[in-house]
Tab-separated table of C-alpha atoms in Angstrom:
chain	number	residue	atom	x	y	z
G	1	UNK	CA	61.635	18.108	15.651
G	2	UNK	CA	59.205	20.150	17.848
G	3	UNK	CA	58.995	23.909	18.365
G	4	UNK	CA	61.325	23.893	21.351
G	5	UNK	CA	64.276	22.541	19.338
G	6	UNK	CA	63.887	24.810	16.316
G	7	UNK	CA	65.509	28.190	15.957
G	8	UNK	CA	63.465	31.342	15.496
G	9	UNK	CA	64.680	31.542	11.901
G	10	UNK	CA	63.495	27.996	11.215
G	11	UNK	CA	60.080	28.711	12.724
G	12	UNK	CA	59.739	31.900	10.677
G	13	UNK	CA	60.651	30.069	7.489
G	14	UNK	CA	58.163	27.295	8.266
G	15	UNK	CA	55.446	29.830	9.025
G	16	UNK	CA	56.132	31.744	5.818
G	17	UNK	CA	55.784	28.490	3.886
G	18	UNK	CA	52.401	27.814	5.510
G	19	UNK	CA	51.252	31.364	4.738
G	20	UNK	CA	52.275	30.971	1.105
G	21	UNK	CA	50.277	27.744	0.893
G	22	UNK	CA	47.222	29.492	2.395
G	23	UNK	CA	47.546	32.374	-0.071
G	24	UNK	CA	47.833	29.956	-2.984
G	25	UNK	CA	44.756	27.993	-1.908
G	26	UNK	CA	42.791	31.215	-1.364
G	27	UNK	CA	43.756	32.459	-4.822
G	28	UNK	CA	42.215	29.338	-6.369
G	29	UNK	CA	38.959	30.243	-4.611
G	30	UNK	CA	39.325	33.853	-5.796
G	31	UNK	CA	39.507	34.892	-2.179
G	32	UNK	CA	41.944	36.236	0.412
G	33	UNK	CA	43.763	34.229	3.047
G	34	UNK	CA	43.540	35.290	6.687
G	35	UNK	CA	46.893	37.085	6.576
G	36	UNK	CA	45.981	38.828	3.311
G	37	UNK	CA	42.688	39.932	4.869
G	38	UNK	CA	44.527	41.416	7.837
G	39	UNK	CA	46.981	43.211	5.560
G	40	UNK	CA	44.094	44.608	3.498
G	41	UNK	CA	42.097	46.040	6.394
G	42	UNK	CA	44.991	47.511	8.405
G	43	UNK	CA	47.306	50.384	7.514
G	44	UNK	CA	50.216	49.096	5.468
G	45	UNK	CA	53.062	47.653	7.516
G	46	UNK	CA	51.408	48.097	10.918
G	47	UNK	CA	50.416	44.509	11.745
G	48	UNK	CA	52.256	42.831	14.608
G	49	UNK	CA	51.385	39.195	15.254
G	50	UNK	CA	51.114	37.661	18.713
G	51	UNK	CA	51.223	33.935	19.408
G	52	UNK	CA	52.572	33.366	15.920
G	53	UNK	CA	54.274	30.043	16.611
G	54	UNK	CA	51.473	28.305	18.508
G	55	UNK	CA	50.859	24.910	16.944
G	56	UNK	CA	47.774	22.730	16.943
G	57	UNK	CA	47.480	20.158	19.715
G	58	UNK	CA	45.894	17.539	17.447
G	59	UNK	CA	48.507	17.872	14.722
G	60	UNK	CA	51.748	19.691	15.567
G	61	UNK	CA	52.700	19.747	11.893
G	62	UNK	CA	50.339	22.696	11.390
G	63	UNK	CA	50.048	26.055	13.110
G	64	UNK	CA	46.924	27.089	14.977
G	65	UNK	CA	44.051	28.026	12.648
G	66	UNK	CA	43.761	31.634	13.770
G	67	UNK	CA	46.106	34.599	13.333
G	68	UNK	CA	46.050	37.203	16.121
G	69	UNK	CA	47.710	40.573	16.506
G	70	UNK	CA	47.383	44.331	16.466
G	71	UNK	CA	47.897	47.177	14.045
G	72	UNK	CA	46.345	50.463	12.989
G	73	UNK	CA	43.442	51.793	10.945
G	74	UNK	CA	44.079	55.409	9.964
G	75	UNK	CA	46.734	55.487	12.706
G	76	UNK	CA	44.312	54.300	15.421
G	77	UNK	CA	45.160	51.129	17.369
G	78	UNK	CA	43.014	48.053	16.680
G	79	UNK	CA	43.309	44.379	17.590
G	80	UNK	CA	42.378	41.650	15.134
G	81	UNK	CA	41.976	37.883	14.981
G	82	UNK	CA	41.401	36.061	11.716
G	83	UNK	CA	40.430	32.419	11.331
G	84	UNK	CA	42.377	30.862	8.455
G	85	UNK	CA	40.171	28.475	6.507
G	86	UNK	CA	43.222	27.348	4.576
G	87	UNK	CA	44.922	26.067	7.723
G	88	UNK	CA	43.029	22.858	8.416
G	89	UNK	CA	39.800	24.721	7.529
G	90	UNK	CA	40.303	27.040	10.472
G	91	UNK	CA	39.102	24.313	12.832
G	92	UNK	CA	38.335	25.692	16.289
G	93	UNK	CA	39.935	24.175	19.378
G	94	UNK	CA	41.059	25.041	22.893
G	95	UNK	CA	44.316	26.670	21.755
G	96	UNK	CA	42.509	28.859	19.231
G	97	UNK	CA	40.214	30.007	22.031
G	98	UNK	CA	43.219	30.788	24.225
G	99	UNK	CA	44.813	32.917	21.499
G	100	UNK	CA	41.586	34.869	20.988
G	101	UNK	CA	41.001	35.340	24.739
G	102	UNK	CA	44.578	36.565	25.211
G	103	UNK	CA	43.993	39.048	22.394
G	104	UNK	CA	40.833	40.302	24.106
G	105	UNK	CA	42.692	40.783	27.385
G	106	UNK	CA	45.191	43.039	25.610
G	107	UNK	CA	42.461	44.926	23.724
G	108	UNK	CA	40.506	45.722	26.889
G	109	UNK	CA	43.649	46.785	28.786
G	110	UNK	CA	44.550	49.155	25.958
G	111	UNK	CA	40.986	50.302	25.253
G	112	UNK	CA	41.061	49.514	21.542
G	113	UNK	CA	38.524	47.913	19.148
G	114	UNK	CA	38.580	44.251	18.152
G	115	UNK	CA	37.970	43.038	14.610
G	116	UNK	CA	37.093	39.355	14.353
G	117	UNK	CA	37.397	37.576	10.986
G	118	UNK	CA	35.177	34.491	10.937
G	119	UNK	CA	35.913	31.696	8.481
G	120	UNK	CA	35.987	28.208	9.989
G	121	UNK	CA	34.449	24.822	9.281
G	122	UNK	CA	33.712	24.405	12.994
G	123	UNK	CA	35.199	22.757	16.069
G	124	UNK	CA	37.736	19.949	16.213
G	125	UNK	CA	35.367	17.065	16.945
G	126	UNK	CA	38.008	14.974	18.710
G	127	UNK	CA	38.203	17.625	21.449
G	128	UNK	CA	34.632	16.856	22.480
G	129	UNK	CA	33.426	18.820	25.487
G	130	UNK	CA	36.732	20.756	25.592
G	131	UNK	CA	35.690	22.418	22.317
G	132	UNK	CA	32.364	23.411	23.858
G	133	UNK	CA	34.193	24.929	26.804
G	134	UNK	CA	36.531	26.725	24.409
G	135	UNK	CA	33.578	28.352	22.625
G	136	UNK	CA	32.193	29.373	26.008
G	137	UNK	CA	35.436	31.084	27.000
G	138	UNK	CA	35.421	33.153	23.813
G	139	UNK	CA	31.746	34.039	24.385
G	140	UNK	CA	32.661	35.177	27.886
G	141	UNK	CA	35.521	37.314	26.570
G	142	UNK	CA	33.245	38.951	23.989
G	143	UNK	CA	30.475	39.553	26.540
G	144	UNK	CA	32.924	40.994	29.082
G	145	UNK	CA	34.285	43.434	26.498
G	146	UNK	CA	30.844	44.456	25.221
G	147	UNK	CA	30.142	48.117	25.893
G	148	UNK	CA	33.806	48.726	26.757
G	149	UNK	CA	35.431	48.451	23.316
G	150	UNK	CA	33.807	48.310	19.868
G	151	UNK	CA	33.705	44.846	18.292
G	152	UNK	CA	33.317	44.381	14.545
G	153	UNK	CA	32.747	40.943	13.038
G	154	UNK	CA	33.871	40.349	9.453
G	155	UNK	CA	32.385	37.228	7.880
G	156	UNK	CA	33.941	36.174	4.585
G	157	UNK	CA	33.319	32.441	4.756
G	158	UNK	CA	31.647	29.838	6.958
G	159	UNK	CA	30.381	31.073	10.337
G	160	UNK	CA	28.457	28.176	11.806
G	161	UNK	CA	27.129	26.873	15.102
G	162	UNK	CA	28.629	28.533	18.174
G	163	UNK	CA	30.763	30.770	15.930
G	164	UNK	CA	27.543	32.306	14.577
G	165	UNK	CA	26.483	33.006	18.156
G	166	UNK	CA	29.818	34.705	18.891
G	167	UNK	CA	29.655	36.844	15.736
G	168	UNK	CA	26.121	37.914	16.704
G	169	UNK	CA	27.455	39.208	20.018
G	170	UNK	CA	29.612	41.783	18.214
G	171	UNK	CA	28.411	45.387	17.818
G	172	UNK	CA	28.515	45.329	14.006
G	173	UNK	CA	28.704	42.404	11.574
G	174	UNK	CA	30.015	42.910	8.028
G	175	UNK	CA	29.680	40.111	5.463
G	176	UNK	CA	30.583	39.385	1.855
G	177	UNK	CA	27.731	38.429	-0.455
G	178	UNK	CA	28.002	34.980	-2.081
G	179	UNK	CA	30.988	34.099	0.161
G	180	UNK	CA	29.659	34.336	3.710
G	181	UNK	CA	27.253	31.891	5.304
G	182	UNK	CA	25.874	32.200	8.834
G	183	UNK	CA	23.846	29.456	10.478
G	184	UNK	CA	23.407	27.659	13.782
G	185	UNK	CA	21.886	24.322	12.732
G	186	UNK	CA	23.732	22.048	10.277
G	187	UNK	CA	22.868	22.949	6.678
G	188	UNK	CA	21.836	19.313	6.128
G	189	UNK	CA	19.066	19.801	8.687
G	190	UNK	CA	17.668	22.908	6.991
G	191	UNK	CA	14.997	22.715	4.292
G	192	UNK	CA	15.399	26.132	2.655
G	193	UNK	CA	17.555	26.100	-0.474
G	194	UNK	CA	19.624	29.146	0.521
G	195	UNK	CA	19.576	28.548	4.279
G	196	UNK	CA	22.394	30.389	5.977
G	197	UNK	CA	23.107	32.650	3.012
G	198	UNK	CA	24.432	36.101	3.832
G	199	UNK	CA	21.515	37.842	2.104
G	200	UNK	CA	19.044	36.124	4.404
G	201	UNK	CA	21.126	37.075	7.447
G	202	UNK	CA	21.191	40.669	6.184
G	203	UNK	CA	17.405	40.740	5.805
G	204	UNK	CA	16.925	39.306	9.304
G	205	UNK	CA	19.279	41.829	10.897
G	206	UNK	CA	21.953	39.296	11.813
G	207	UNK	CA	24.344	41.007	9.379
G	208	UNK	CA	24.673	44.787	9.680
G	209	UNK	CA	26.401	45.542	6.376
G	210	UNK	CA	26.529	43.381	3.246
G	211	UNK	CA	28.937	44.028	0.365
G	212	UNK	CA	29.399	42.422	-3.049
G	213	UNK	CA	33.176	42.030	-2.853
G	214	UNK	CA	35.847	41.473	-0.205
G	215	UNK	CA	37.508	44.774	-1.107
G	216	UNK	CA	34.262	46.693	-0.538
G	217	UNK	CA	33.570	44.819	2.696
G	218	UNK	CA	37.030	45.516	4.107
G	219	UNK	CA	36.545	49.175	3.228
G	220	UNK	CA	33.259	48.981	5.131
G	221	UNK	CA	35.041	47.577	8.185
G	222	UNK	CA	37.497	50.487	8.123
G	223	UNK	CA	34.617	52.950	7.791
G	224	UNK	CA	32.813	51.488	10.812
G	225	UNK	CA	35.981	51.643	12.920
G	226	UNK	CA	36.491	55.295	12.004
G	227	UNK	CA	32.957	56.236	13.087
G	228	UNK	CA	33.308	54.558	16.494
G	229	UNK	CA	35.414	55.716	19.465
G	230	UNK	CA	38.303	53.591	20.708
G	231	UNK	CA	36.414	52.700	23.882
G	232	UNK	CA	33.568	53.769	26.144
G	233	UNK	CA	35.744	56.296	28.009
G	234	UNK	CA	37.068	58.213	25.014
G	235	UNK	CA	33.959	60.368	24.676
G	236	UNK	CA	32.315	61.790	21.584
G	237	UNK	CA	34.324	61.346	18.398
G	238	UNK	CA	35.077	64.697	16.784
G	239	UNK	CA	36.826	65.425	13.522
G	240	UNK	CA	37.754	68.439	11.450
G	241	UNK	CA	34.572	69.681	9.808
G	242	UNK	CA	35.010	70.877	6.227
G	243	UNK	CA	31.305	71.674	5.886
G	244	UNK	CA	29.597	74.891	6.986
G	245	UNK	CA	28.031	74.434	10.433
G	246	UNK	CA	25.478	77.154	9.596
G	247	UNK	CA	24.653	75.800	6.159
G	248	UNK	CA	20.968	76.180	5.333
G	249	UNK	CA	19.340	72.988	4.100
G	250	UNK	CA	16.571	72.492	1.589
G	251	UNK	CA	13.933	70.229	3.120
G	252	UNK	CA	11.109	71.401	0.895
G	253	UNK	CA	10.570	67.790	-0.185
G	254	UNK	CA	9.427	66.809	3.331
G	255	UNK	CA	5.744	65.966	3.024
G	256	UNK	CA	3.350	63.037	3.124
G	257	UNK	CA	5.731	60.617	1.418
G	258	UNK	CA	9.480	61.048	0.918
G	259	UNK	CA	12.777	59.281	1.524
G	260	UNK	CA	14.155	60.322	4.921
G	261	UNK	CA	17.665	59.391	3.735
G	262	UNK	CA	17.575	62.648	1.757
G	263	UNK	CA	17.173	64.465	5.091
G	264	UNK	CA	20.176	62.569	6.484
G	265	UNK	CA	22.230	63.616	3.470
G	266	UNK	CA	21.166	67.244	3.937
G	267	UNK	CA	22.073	67.283	7.627
G	268	UNK	CA	25.308	65.230	7.575
G	269	UNK	CA	28.664	66.822	6.829
G	270	UNK	CA	29.218	66.818	3.060
G	271	UNK	CA	26.174	64.530	2.703
G	272	UNK	CA	28.032	61.450	3.967
G	273	UNK	CA	26.538	58.868	6.311
G	274	UNK	CA	26.890	55.133	6.933
G	275	UNK	CA	23.538	53.351	7.140
G	276	UNK	CA	23.355	50.201	9.257
G	277	UNK	CA	20.974	47.229	8.826
G	278	UNK	CA	19.283	48.881	5.839
G	279	UNK	CA	17.580	45.647	4.756
G	280	UNK	CA	16.055	44.994	8.190
G	281	UNK	CA	12.847	46.852	9.109
G	282	UNK	CA	13.146	49.429	6.288
G	283	UNK	CA	10.399	51.515	7.924
G	284	UNK	CA	13.191	52.718	10.236
G	285	UNK	CA	16.603	54.103	9.261
G	286	UNK	CA	19.687	54.013	11.496
G	287	UNK	CA	22.997	55.538	10.464
G	288	UNK	CA	26.285	56.965	11.706
G	289	UNK	CA	27.306	60.384	10.430
G	290	UNK	CA	29.491	63.355	11.234
G	291	UNK	CA	27.322	66.404	11.912
G	292	UNK	CA	29.262	69.595	12.432
G	293	UNK	CA	32.382	67.552	13.101
G	294	UNK	CA	30.699	65.416	15.783
G	295	UNK	CA	29.992	61.766	15.018
G	296	UNK	CA	26.358	61.042	15.879
G	297	UNK	CA	23.948	58.176	15.531
G	298	UNK	CA	20.856	59.128	13.545
G	299	UNK	CA	17.641	57.174	14.125
G	300	UNK	CA	14.711	58.037	11.868
G	301	UNK	CA	11.301	56.899	10.739
G	302	UNK	CA	11.019	56.211	7.001
G	303	UNK	CA	7.786	57.850	5.715
G	304	UNK	CA	8.373	56.216	2.330
G	305	UNK	CA	7.633	52.796	3.880
G	306	UNK	CA	4.185	52.362	5.432
G	307	UNK	CA	4.101	55.957	6.626
G	308	UNK	CA	7.070	55.350	8.910
G	309	UNK	CA	4.841	53.508	11.352
G	310	UNK	CA	6.473	51.846	14.329
G	311	UNK	CA	6.429	48.085	13.895
G	312	UNK	CA	7.896	45.503	16.291
G	313	UNK	CA	10.974	45.118	14.081
G	314	UNK	CA	11.417	48.874	13.686
G	315	UNK	CA	11.223	49.336	17.457
G	316	UNK	CA	13.783	46.565	17.996
G	317	UNK	CA	16.121	48.016	15.362
G	318	UNK	CA	16.075	51.526	16.816
G	319	UNK	CA	16.362	50.274	20.406
G	320	UNK	CA	19.434	48.203	19.547
G	321	UNK	CA	20.990	51.172	17.733
G	322	UNK	CA	20.322	53.660	20.535
G	323	UNK	CA	21.743	51.174	23.048
G	324	UNK	CA	24.928	50.758	21.006
G	325	UNK	CA	25.358	54.518	20.660
G	326	UNK	CA	24.866	54.993	24.395
G	327	UNK	CA	27.437	52.279	25.160
G	328	UNK	CA	30.134	54.374	23.508
G	329	UNK	CA	28.899	57.880	24.274
G	330	UNK	CA	27.768	58.560	20.703
G	331	UNK	CA	25.109	61.334	20.618
G	332	UNK	CA	21.738	60.275	19.178
G	333	UNK	CA	19.818	62.475	16.754
G	334	UNK	CA	16.236	61.273	16.244
G	335	UNK	CA	14.241	62.341	13.191
G	336	UNK	CA	10.528	61.738	13.690
G	337	UNK	CA	7.938	61.341	10.951
G	338	UNK	CA	5.533	58.561	11.791
G	339	UNK	CA	1.806	58.022	11.426
G	340	UNK	CA	1.886	56.114	14.703
G	341	UNK	CA	2.129	52.485	15.699
G	342	UNK	CA	1.166	49.853	13.136
G	343	UNK	CA	-2.064	47.932	13.718
G	344	UNK	CA	-2.785	44.259	13.021
G	345	UNK	CA	-2.930	40.797	14.556
G	346	UNK	CA	0.497	39.895	13.180
G	347	UNK	CA	2.064	42.804	15.011
G	348	UNK	CA	0.320	42.037	18.298
G	349	UNK	CA	1.663	38.489	18.145
G	350	UNK	CA	5.248	39.801	17.848
G	351	UNK	CA	4.833	40.545	20.919
G	352	UNK	CA	4.324	44.195	20.065
G	353	UNK	CA	4.150	45.814	23.511
G	354	UNK	CA	7.414	44.194	24.611
G	355	UNK	CA	9.260	45.486	21.546
G	356	UNK	CA	7.928	49.004	22.097
G	357	UNK	CA	8.957	48.669	25.745
G	358	UNK	CA	12.535	47.949	24.624
G	359	UNK	CA	12.464	51.199	22.649
G	360	UNK	CA	11.205	53.114	25.689
G	361	UNK	CA	13.920	51.532	27.832
G	362	UNK	CA	16.630	52.351	25.281
G	363	UNK	CA	15.811	56.065	25.172
G	364	UNK	CA	15.016	56.402	28.886
G	365	UNK	CA	18.179	54.677	30.082
G	366	UNK	CA	20.569	56.238	27.533
G	367	UNK	CA	22.838	58.796	29.188
G	368	UNK	CA	24.369	60.045	25.959
G	369	UNK	CA	23.300	63.337	24.350
G	370	UNK	CA	19.865	63.043	22.705
G	371	UNK	CA	18.446	65.522	20.214
G	372	UNK	CA	15.078	65.051	18.540
G	373	UNK	CA	13.610	66.801	15.501
G	374	UNK	CA	10.001	66.235	14.459
G	375	UNK	CA	10.043	66.559	10.683
G	376	UNK	CA	6.429	65.764	9.858
G	377	UNK	CA	3.855	63.571	11.541
G	378	UNK	CA	4.238	62.431	15.133
G	379	UNK	CA	1.007	60.725	16.089
G	380	UNK	CA	0.184	58.834	19.250
G	381	UNK	CA	2.773	56.625	20.931
G	382	UNK	CA	5.211	57.211	18.065
G	383	UNK	CA	5.769	60.770	19.329
G	384	UNK	CA	6.433	59.567	22.860
G	385	UNK	CA	8.644	56.606	21.990
G	386	UNK	CA	10.785	58.270	19.323
G	387	UNK	CA	13.067	60.194	21.650
G	388	UNK	CA	10.586	62.673	23.121
G	389	UNK	CA	11.566	64.890	26.050
G	390	UNK	CA	9.394	62.739	28.292
G	391	UNK	CA	11.642	59.715	27.656
G	392	UNK	CA	14.871	61.638	28.053
G	393	UNK	CA	15.649	63.880	25.063
G	394	UNK	CA	17.866	66.813	26.033
G	395	UNK	CA	16.635	69.036	23.208
G	396	UNK	CA	13.542	68.644	21.011
G	397	UNK	CA	12.723	70.687	17.915
G	398	UNK	CA	9.834	70.573	15.463
G	399	UNK	CA	9.648	71.954	11.945
G	400	UNK	CA	6.954	74.563	11.302
G	401	UNK	CA	4.825	72.159	9.246
G	402	UNK	CA	5.097	69.269	11.710
G	403	UNK	CA	1.961	67.696	13.141
G	404	UNK	CA	2.031	66.433	16.713
G	405	UNK	CA	-1.086	64.854	18.089
G	406	UNK	CA	-2.480	62.080	20.264
G	407	UNK	CA	-3.979	60.596	17.086
G	408	UNK	CA	-4.051	61.347	13.365
G	409	UNK	CA	-6.536	63.955	12.124
G	410	UNK	CA	-8.240	61.235	10.090
G	411	UNK	CA	-8.772	59.022	13.138
G	412	UNK	CA	-9.726	61.968	15.326
G	413	UNK	CA	-12.486	63.143	12.971
G	414	UNK	CA	-13.812	59.591	12.568
G	415	UNK	CA	-13.801	59.107	16.342
G	416	UNK	CA	-14.888	62.514	17.631
G	417	UNK	CA	-16.541	64.510	14.850
G	418	UNK	CA	-18.101	61.960	12.519
G	419	UNK	CA	-21.551	63.547	12.993
G	420	UNK	CA	-20.274	66.815	11.470
G	421	UNK	CA	-19.454	65.221	8.119
G	422	UNK	CA	-22.910	66.093	6.783
G	423	UNK	CA	-22.197	69.817	7.282
G	424	UNK	CA	-18.591	69.838	6.105
G	425	UNK	CA	-16.476	67.502	4.032
G	426	UNK	CA	-14.293	65.042	5.890
G	427	UNK	CA	-11.197	66.661	4.354
G	428	UNK	CA	-12.201	70.082	5.712
G	429	UNK	CA	-12.817	68.690	9.183
G	430	UNK	CA	-9.487	66.874	9.167
G	431	UNK	CA	-7.653	70.044	8.087
G	432	UNK	CA	-9.380	72.070	10.820
G	433	UNK	CA	-8.612	69.467	13.469
G	434	UNK	CA	-4.955	69.341	12.408
G	435	UNK	CA	-4.642	73.129	12.531
G	436	UNK	CA	-6.271	73.378	15.959
G	437	UNK	CA	-4.943	70.293	17.700
G	438	UNK	CA	-1.799	69.085	15.898
G	439	UNK	CA	0.173	72.313	15.432
G	440	UNK	CA	3.718	71.993	16.827
G	441	UNK	CA	3.346	75.269	18.728
G	442	UNK	CA	0.825	73.570	21.028
G	443	UNK	CA	3.439	70.964	21.959
G	444	UNK	CA	5.922	73.809	22.519
G	445	UNK	CA	3.499	75.668	24.801
G	446	UNK	CA	3.143	72.528	26.894
G	447	UNK	CA	6.940	72.073	27.096
G	448	UNK	CA	7.173	68.935	24.974
G	449	UNK	CA	9.038	70.820	22.215
G	450	UNK	CA	11.820	73.341	22.919
G	451	UNK	CA	11.461	75.324	19.713
G	452	UNK	CA	9.572	75.366	16.441
G	453	UNK	CA	12.151	75.991	13.730
G	454	UNK	CA	12.276	76.660	10.016
G	455	UNK	CA	13.217	73.612	7.938
G	456	UNK	CA	16.266	75.399	6.522
G	457	UNK	CA	17.660	75.765	10.067
G	458	UNK	CA	17.598	72.046	10.869
G	459	UNK	CA	21.317	71.400	10.351
G	460	UNK	CA	22.577	74.494	12.144
G	461	UNK	CA	20.301	73.900	15.140
G	462	UNK	CA	21.409	70.257	15.423
G	463	UNK	CA	25.071	71.305	15.153
G	464	UNK	CA	24.587	73.897	17.884
G	465	UNK	CA	22.842	71.391	20.165
G	466	UNK	CA	25.576	68.806	19.634
G	467	UNK	CA	28.208	71.393	20.497
G	468	UNK	CA	26.336	72.432	23.646
G	469	UNK	CA	25.917	68.803	24.752
G	470	UNK	CA	29.477	67.754	23.900
G	471	UNK	CA	30.496	67.435	27.537
G	472	UNK	CA	27.434	65.448	28.560
G	473	UNK	CA	28.898	62.142	27.389
G	474	UNK	CA	31.746	62.565	29.868
G	475	UNK	CA	29.316	62.767	32.791
G	476	UNK	CA	28.735	65.531	35.308
G	477	UNK	CA	31.835	66.970	36.992
G	478	UNK	CA	32.553	65.422	40.389
G	479	UNK	CA	31.713	67.587	43.419
G	480	UNK	CA	33.545	67.618	46.755
G	481	UNK	CA	30.693	69.414	48.573
G	482	UNK	CA	28.117	72.168	48.122
G	483	UNK	CA	29.142	75.784	48.677
G	484	UNK	CA	27.523	77.007	51.907
G	485	UNK	CA	25.911	80.471	52.085
G	486	UNK	CA	27.752	83.179	53.990
């Protein structure tokens, strides 16, 4: 008996039986089935499945290995597809691609995020080139939706070959430690013992957030969705702020070496922020946070790691983050404290200049609101590249003790005043050079800084700037014509 001769009740009963079998098999692996995963990430009782009765072409005794539908996260519409490893190992085929592409068409029409749950052993080999075409159609759907709606990949199992490519095309990838594996080449062809492990993907930047358990990871997915707008036309995400917009902050710890995440906690509403890609290029920090009720992306140098110097990986990380924020109209707050660009043959072979160019492009082309605060050092190209006014910042502040200069005082004295060391100590010369040539007021006089502010004012000044720039993300008002003089 095929689907066309069965009643709806019979199909529902058959589907429920398959779901029960998937749940039972998942329980043995101490995991969640695809349907359980969907139920766990969405608001209770909101999931509506589409294409529920589609059966596999290679074996019509089993339903297609992906569950698609829509629901809500904190009452906001989201679309979701989940590969079911416990339905023929979630094998990918042309029909699975069609279900996913149909889901994307609905998501784009409705301007709502897509969550993709990846857990499949790969393509149905008997489909041959049709399977390759099916992967291509999904890639095209993901690429076409990129920058229009947020896309969050959730990897709780095998994500291999072309599926790994698709997951990498998403805006954010969340994975479960010890359960997820992401690789392109067959594991048998890889020499490393833990090749494809989620921890390695997290370190390389392929995975954005890594959690120990499925429950934590699904909570992370919900958190990411709540920080992002529904689509690129919604504008800046605002929420009720329960923190004081004019709260003074204690940044007395800002000095030669400190953890910039403490600055993020001081500036963000109630100290809460969501860091992304924390294991990749730790000399840079990127996070989403509500600041004065406005969700912003915060990009910062990390002075605690190699003086916050810009490396090729740090430049790539920040450029990718700024680009994502700009795609969805999320304001960017840049916190600068860097001794400059890193030096060394390894960096030059990265290629270094191209990675720094990506950072320059990201800031220069971003149309979203951009606010920059120089916390400490801003030497050389690091000052220019890290969201300076010259590359497009709308507002730029500097703390009173910041140092802005074409080179570090140490390098400047060695290069320009080395002959004076006999008369004065090197430390004295460096201090004098910093006072005369690296004071933030000099940058303000030349228009590269809008204001030199007290450290305690950092939060309130950022909040005020975000409020002033709130309409920028919507674009300039349309004009019919200029108003002629009388």
